[in-house]
Amino acid sequence: GDGATGRRSGMGTAFEGYVVFFCRGLLLAAWGSVLFLGTVSSLYYLEATDNDVTPRQYRIDKQVVKSPWYYGPGDRGDFLIYEKPKIKRFHTFSQHNEKNKQHLRSWEAAAHSSDKQTNAAAAAAPKDTSSLSRRKGLRIVFPTFAVIGPILNGGIGTAICNLADSLVKDGHRVSILYLWGQSKQSKQDMSYWVKHYREKGVDLISLPDSRVKYAPSSPSKYVTLSYRTYEYLKKTQHRWDVVHFHEWHGAGYYTAKAKQQGLEFHNTTIMTTIHCPSMFFMHGSHVTLKDQNNFASDYLEREQVRMSDIVISPSGFMLQWVQGRGWKLPVETYIQNNILSSTLIEASSRGEESDSRRRVIEPNSIREVVFFARLEVLKGLKVFCDALDYLKKKKKSGANAKKTNKKNNFFLPGVEKLTFLGHKNLNTHEGDAEIYLQNRARKGKWGINITVLDGLIQPEAAEYVGGAGRLSVMPSLLENSPFTVLECLAQNIPFIVSDVGGIPELIHPSDIANVTFKPQPVPLAKRLDEVLSHGMALPRARSKPRKTWKEHLDFYRILEEKRVKRHAATSRIVTQFPRYRNPLVSVCIVHHNRGVLLLKTIDAILAQDYWPFEIVMVDDGSTDPEALSVLKQTVQFFNQTQMVKFRYISTPNRFPGAARNTAAHAANGKFLVFSDDDDIPKPNWISSLVRVAHNTHADVVTCMADFFHGDWSPPPNLKPDARWLSLGAAADLGMYHNVFGSSQALVRKKSFFKIGGFSEEGHSTFEDWEFFATAVLKGFHLESIPEALSWYRQKRATKEKSLMSSTNSYNNKLRALRPYQRVMPPELRNAVLFGWSRAAATKSKKNSPLR
């Protein structure tokens, strides 16, 4: 018995050993697989090195994932796709609303409760909760460059006005901030349109003029308009729960930046809808970069989108496109079709039919072909004209040309009239769009009546294309989600359209092949001839307009309910520091022969609303007796009063870069802030810089500056001669102008030495510009505060000349360009110099007085 038991025990032990051995083998195999795959992955991602002339992200043939909208290099804008589009599924409003249906139920319950409390309103209210008398509703403002009326037509204006009208009917309080002020395209003055929108329940506000003259660091009118928009919204932010921008030209850049930095708009939700980015428009129009307006708009747009709380795109295509361009999208990014006007929604609801009753356009029943888009290259104007030339030549050479009825134009069967409906936005050496069309018709011998209608606003244009016997043609080269297609689908208007961008997302999948074509002359000509000769079945929309309308309203209802439950929009930003948490700041002052001005600078620093700080002052080889006397008195004053910790260092004249480095080495603070001896910091200078550094974890924080003249200290309410507007970490624009910010900046001490400090060459300046560019190009985080925190003295009464006026301007600018030369491969450095010199040669005379 004992022997049998022992044998069983031995067998059990051996079995357990085999199991342990087998498990260890599996673990080793798994670990080996992980190591192998990790090594392969690392080698793949490290394929491009710093010395590669053609980095990995530019190798389109290897890196672009063949997503549904991709058909090969050069198609649908792919020459601008520099990075692999991310395969990321963004939610639609429908998915968002389903996820937050509990909030929607709470909103509906509150709406019904409010309705019961007002019996009179309850008797008049329809069953649809969209019109119930409920809570106060959201206070929404749409800052925009485009609005129907003052601007004749366009997708952005149509989208905003349609959404504003629907939100007003749903109980929200809506305003439109028109950013062109009193400028307009329509014949009526602005007072007419203010009254027109007031009757609809919308408050139309023209952006008021500013009392301050602005000097943008990059010569772009859109930088100035974005800042003016921020200034207005900052003063009126208590009036808004939601600020809903479009991305075009970045009107919301400074507003979104102020919220992201924790300075303003703590209780306001910033939303952005992506319609038509500047580079998207230029690429589709086959236009090259002509000036720095293009650089500035691209930076403003991408940064505004990155810093927004909520981003919406009417097509998935556009989200892939901007990601391929390197844009960063926030977590709350949604895909949602544009909303149509209430008139079209009702019309589409009445006209909905089953598939078996779909209307069919009979052959030779079209009497008028309408080019339904702006008259410009992007919308396919030239492609359309080329297609007409192709049809003319083809039909003229055909055997049946002689048999054609003379009353009708023989190359467009049954067509008696050709209409171009849209704003004339084309300018060529031949003249405007109308002259261009007349020349093309004459050269092509079209022999058909041509009409150009460019004065119709959007509702009038939609009504026109809905007339009997008309076929709309929309041959855009690149599109996001055009309203022209939505309007045609809603009104059952026959149309054909190019298959680019987000257009296929609007049409029912079964109908796409029947109404689309590639935006090239021959495919367009064949599709047009086919429809005119053989007729067509009207296409269906992928999503019903009423469903889209309901999803928009529910999205805003959920947003309102969340705000009610929070009592205010939450913000993760720390807006104030407890006193005990304030880090030590070292104020580094560099001085050279400007003693009287130095005293005024020190007075301003001592008036700061921040504590604790120390002062480290470096005299850069002063020789003026008056300046030396002031320095002696200053040192005695701080030694006697002990107001703040003060260090004085005297060095030979080695110019500002070396002096600032000396001050940084002697500093004890966590943060370094730099000031010249002739600038006047405002009282909130240090506190604002430190707050933004804390909130954003930035390595470098800069600010704007107000200009003034004279050798005195400006009073608090003085109107500046101009305000210099910085942009921030715009590396491309930084090659031509100091867009990074004023030299009165904050730098984390650890980051300062990692960046490398200031360069120490003498007899030149722009060392601050060079330092900021180096920091950005090395990947350090730079933030620029959208506030003027210091006074910049322009003309001085002292005999000492400024360093900028006493040094060679060519050498100064080459010094600022040096960081870009360092990061470029040697083979490309001459190209950088060439581009920089061309920009300098064509630079506007109205440059910023600071750079």
GROMACS .gro file of N, CA, C and O in nm, residues 189-231:
model
  172
  189ASP      N    1  -2.785   9.879  -4.649
  189ASP     CA    2  -2.689   9.909  -4.543
  189ASP      C    3  -2.710   9.814  -4.425
  189ASP      O    4  -2.806   9.736  -4.422
  190MET      N    5  -2.620   9.820  -4.327
  190MET     CA    6  -2.622   9.725  -4.217
  190MET      C    7  -2.746   9.741  -4.129
  190MET      O    8  -2.795   9.643  -4.072
  191SER      N    9  -2.801   9.860  -4.119
  191SER     CA   10  -2.921   9.879  -4.037
  191SER      C   11  -3.038   9.797  -4.091
  191SER      O   12  -3.121   9.747  -4.014
  192TYR      N   13  -3.044   9.781  -4.222
  192TYR     CA   14  -3.149   9.699  -4.283
  192TYR      C   15  -3.136   9.554  -4.238
  192TYR      O   16  -3.236   9.490  -4.201
  193TRP      N   17  -3.013   9.503  -4.238
  193TRP     CA   18  -2.994   9.362  -4.202
  193TRP      C   19  -3.007   9.340  -4.052
  193TRP      O   20  -3.051   9.233  -4.008
  194VAL      N   21  -2.974   9.440  -3.973
  194VAL     CA   22  -2.995   9.428  -3.827
  194VAL      C   23  -3.144   9.412  -3.799
  194VAL      O   24  -3.186   9.327  -3.719
  195LYS      N   25  -3.226   9.493  -3.866
  195LYS     CA   26  -3.371   9.483  -3.849
  195LYS      C   27  -3.423   9.350  -3.902
  195LYS      O   28  -3.510   9.287  -3.840
  196HIS      N   29  -3.370   9.306  -4.017
  196HIS     CA   30  -3.411   9.180  -4.077
  196HIS      C   31  -3.389   9.062  -3.982
  196HIS      O   32  -3.479   8.978  -3.964
  197TYR      N   33  -3.274   9.058  -3.919
  197TYR     CA   34  -3.245   8.946  -3.829
  197TYR      C   35  -3.315   8.961  -3.695
  197TYR      O   36  -3.347   8.861  -3.630
  198ARG      N   37  -3.339   9.085  -3.653
  198ARG     CA   38  -3.413   9.104  -3.528
  198ARG      C   39  -3.554   9.047  -3.541
  198ARG      O   40  -3.608   8.991  -3.445
  199GLU      N   41  -3.613   9.058  -3.657
  199GLU     CA   42  -3.747   9.003  -3.679
  199GLU      C   43  -3.745   8.851  -3.669
  199GLU      O   44  -3.848   8.788  -3.640
  200LYS      N   45  -3.631   8.788  -3.693
  200LYS     CA   46  -3.617   8.644  -3.680
  200LYS      C   47  -3.576   8.602  -3.540
  200LYS      O   48  -3.561   8.483  -3.512
  201GLY      N   49  -3.555   8.701  -3.452
  201GLY     CA   50  -3.514   8.671  -3.315
  201GLY      C   51  -3.365   8.661  -3.296
  201GLY      O   52  -3.319   8.616  -3.190
  202VAL      N   53  -3.288   8.701  -3.395
  202VAL     CA   54  -3.142   8.695  -3.389
  202VAL      C   55  -3.086   8.836  -3.378
  202VAL      O   56  -3.127   8.926  -3.451
  203ASP      N   57  -2.990   8.855  -3.289
  203ASP     CA   58  -2.927   8.985  -3.270
  203ASP      C   59  -2.802   8.992  -3.357
  203ASP      O   60  -2.704   8.920  -3.333
  204LEU      N   61  -2.804   9.073  -3.462
  204LEU     CA   62  -2.689   9.089  -3.552
  204LEU      C   63  -2.605   9.206  -3.504
  204LEU      O   64  -2.651   9.320  -3.497
  205ILE      N   65  -2.479   9.179  -3.469
  205ILE     CA   66  -2.389   9.279  -3.412
  205ILE      C   67  -2.271   9.297  -3.506
  205ILE      O   68  -2.208   9.200  -3.548
  206SER      N   69  -2.242   9.421  -3.542
  206SER     CA   70  -2.122   9.450  -3.620
  206SER      C   71  -2.004   9.471  -3.526
  206SER      O   72  -2.016   9.544  -3.426
  207LEU      N   73  -1.893   9.407  -3.554
  207LEU     CA   74  -1.775   9.421  -3.469
  207LEU      C   75  -1.733   9.568  -3.465
  207LEU      O   76  -1.702   9.627  -3.569
  208PRO      N   77  -1.733   9.629  -3.347
  208PRO     CA   78  -1.699   9.773  -3.341
  208PRO      C   79  -1.551   9.797  -3.369
  208PRO      O   80  -1.467   9.710  -3.351
  209ASP      N   81  -1.523   9.918  -3.416
  209ASP     CA   82  -1.384   9.957  -3.439
  209ASP      C   83  -1.311   9.968  -3.305
  209ASP      O   84  -1.370   9.998  -3.202
  210SER      N   85  -1.182   9.947  -3.310
  210SER     CA   86  -1.102   9.956  -3.188
  210SER      C   87  -1.041  10.095  -3.175
  210SER      O   88  -1.006  10.159  -3.275
  211ARG      N   89  -1.030  10.141  -3.053
  211ARG     CA   90  -0.966  10.270  -3.029
  211ARG      C   91  -0.815  10.260  -3.032
  211ARG      O   92  -0.746  10.361  -3.034
  212VAL      N   93  -0.764  10.138  -3.034
  212VAL     CA   94  -0.619  10.116  -3.035
  212VAL      C   95  -0.576  10.072  -3.174
  212VAL      O   96  -0.642   9.989  -3.237
  213LYS      N   97  -0.466  10.125  -3.222
  213LYS     CA   98  -0.408  10.080  -3.348
  213LYS      C   99  -0.327   9.953  -3.322
  213LYS      O  100  -0.248   9.948  -3.228
  214TYR      N  101  -0.346   9.853  -3.406
  214TYR     CA  102  -0.278   9.725  -3.388
  214TYR      C  103  -0.166   9.709  -3.491
  214TYR      O  104  -0.181   9.745  -3.608
  215ALA      N  105  -0.055   9.653  -3.446
  215ALA     CA  106   0.060   9.626  -3.532
  215ALA      C  107   0.091   9.477  -3.522
  215ALA      O  108   0.168   9.435  -3.434
  216PRO      N  109   0.031   9.394  -3.608
  216PRO     CA  110   0.055   9.249  -3.598
  216PRO      C  111   0.200   9.214  -3.629
  216PRO      O  112   0.263   9.274  -3.716
  217SER      N  113   0.253   9.117  -3.557
  217SER     CA  114   0.392   9.076  -3.578
  217SER      C  115   0.412   9.018  -3.716
  217SER      O  116   0.521   9.025  -3.772
  218SER      N  117   0.308   8.957  -3.773
  218SER     CA  118   0.309   8.913  -3.911
  218SER      C  119   0.207   8.997  -3.986
  218SER      O  120   0.093   9.011  -3.940
  219PRO      N  121   0.244   9.056  -4.099
  219PRO     CA  122   0.152   9.150  -4.165
  219PRO      C  123   0.030   9.079  -4.224
  219PRO      O  124   0.024   9.049  -4.342
  220SER      N  125  -0.068   9.053  -4.140
  220SER     CA  126  -0.190   8.984  -4.181
  220SER      C  127  -0.310   9.054  -4.119
  220SER      O  128  -0.315   9.074  -3.997
  221LYS      N  129  -0.408   9.087  -4.202
  221LYS     CA  130  -0.529   9.150  -4.149
  221LYS      C  131  -0.608   9.055  -4.062
  221LYS      O  132  -0.682   9.098  -3.973
  222TYR      N  133  -0.592   8.924  -4.084
  222TYR     CA  134  -0.669   8.827  -4.006
  222TYR      C  135  -0.615   8.814  -3.864
  222TYR      O  136  -0.690   8.779  -3.773
  223VAL      N  137  -0.487   8.840  -3.844
  223VAL     CA  138  -0.434   8.844  -3.708
  223VAL      C  139  -0.500   8.959  -3.631
  223VAL      O  140  -0.544   8.943  -3.517
  224THR      N  141  -0.509   9.074  -3.695
  224THR     CA  142  -0.572   9.189  -3.632
  224THR      C  143  -0.720   9.164  -3.604
  224THR      O  144  -0.770   9.194  -3.495
  225LEU      N  145  -0.791   9.106  -3.700
  225LEU     CA  146  -0.934   9.080  -3.680
  225LEU      C  147  -0.958   8.976  -3.572
  225LEU      O  148  -1.054   8.987  -3.495
  226SER      N  149  -0.872   8.876  -3.564
  226SER     CA  150  -0.886   8.777  -3.457
  226SER      C  151  -0.867   8.841  -3.321
  226SER      O  152  -0.939   8.809  -3.225
  227TYR      N  153  -0.773   8.935  -3.312
  227TYR     CA  154  -0.749   9.001  -3.183
  227TYR      C  155  -0.863   9.097  -3.149
  227TYR      O  156  -0.905   9.106  -3.033
  228ARG      N  157  -0.913   9.169  -3.249
  228ARG     CA  158  -1.028   9.258  -3.223
  228ARG      C  159  -1.149   9.177  -3.176
  228ARG      O  160  -1.225   9.220  -3.089
  229THR      N  161  -1.167   9.059  -3.235
  229THR     CA  162  -1.277   8.971  -3.192
  229THR      C  163  -1.259   8.930  -3.047
  229THR      O  164  -1.354   8.931  -2.967
  230TYR      N  165  -1.136   8.894  -3.010
  230TYR     CA  166  -1.107   8.857  -2.872
  230TYR      C  167  -1.134   8.972  -2.776
  230TYR      O  168  -1.194   8.953  -2.669
  231GLU      N  169  -1.092   9.092  -2.813
  231GLU     CA  170  -1.112   9.207  -2.725
  231GLU      C  171  -1.261   9.232  -2.701
  231GLU      O  172  -1.302   9.261  -2.588
   0.00000   0.00000   0.00000
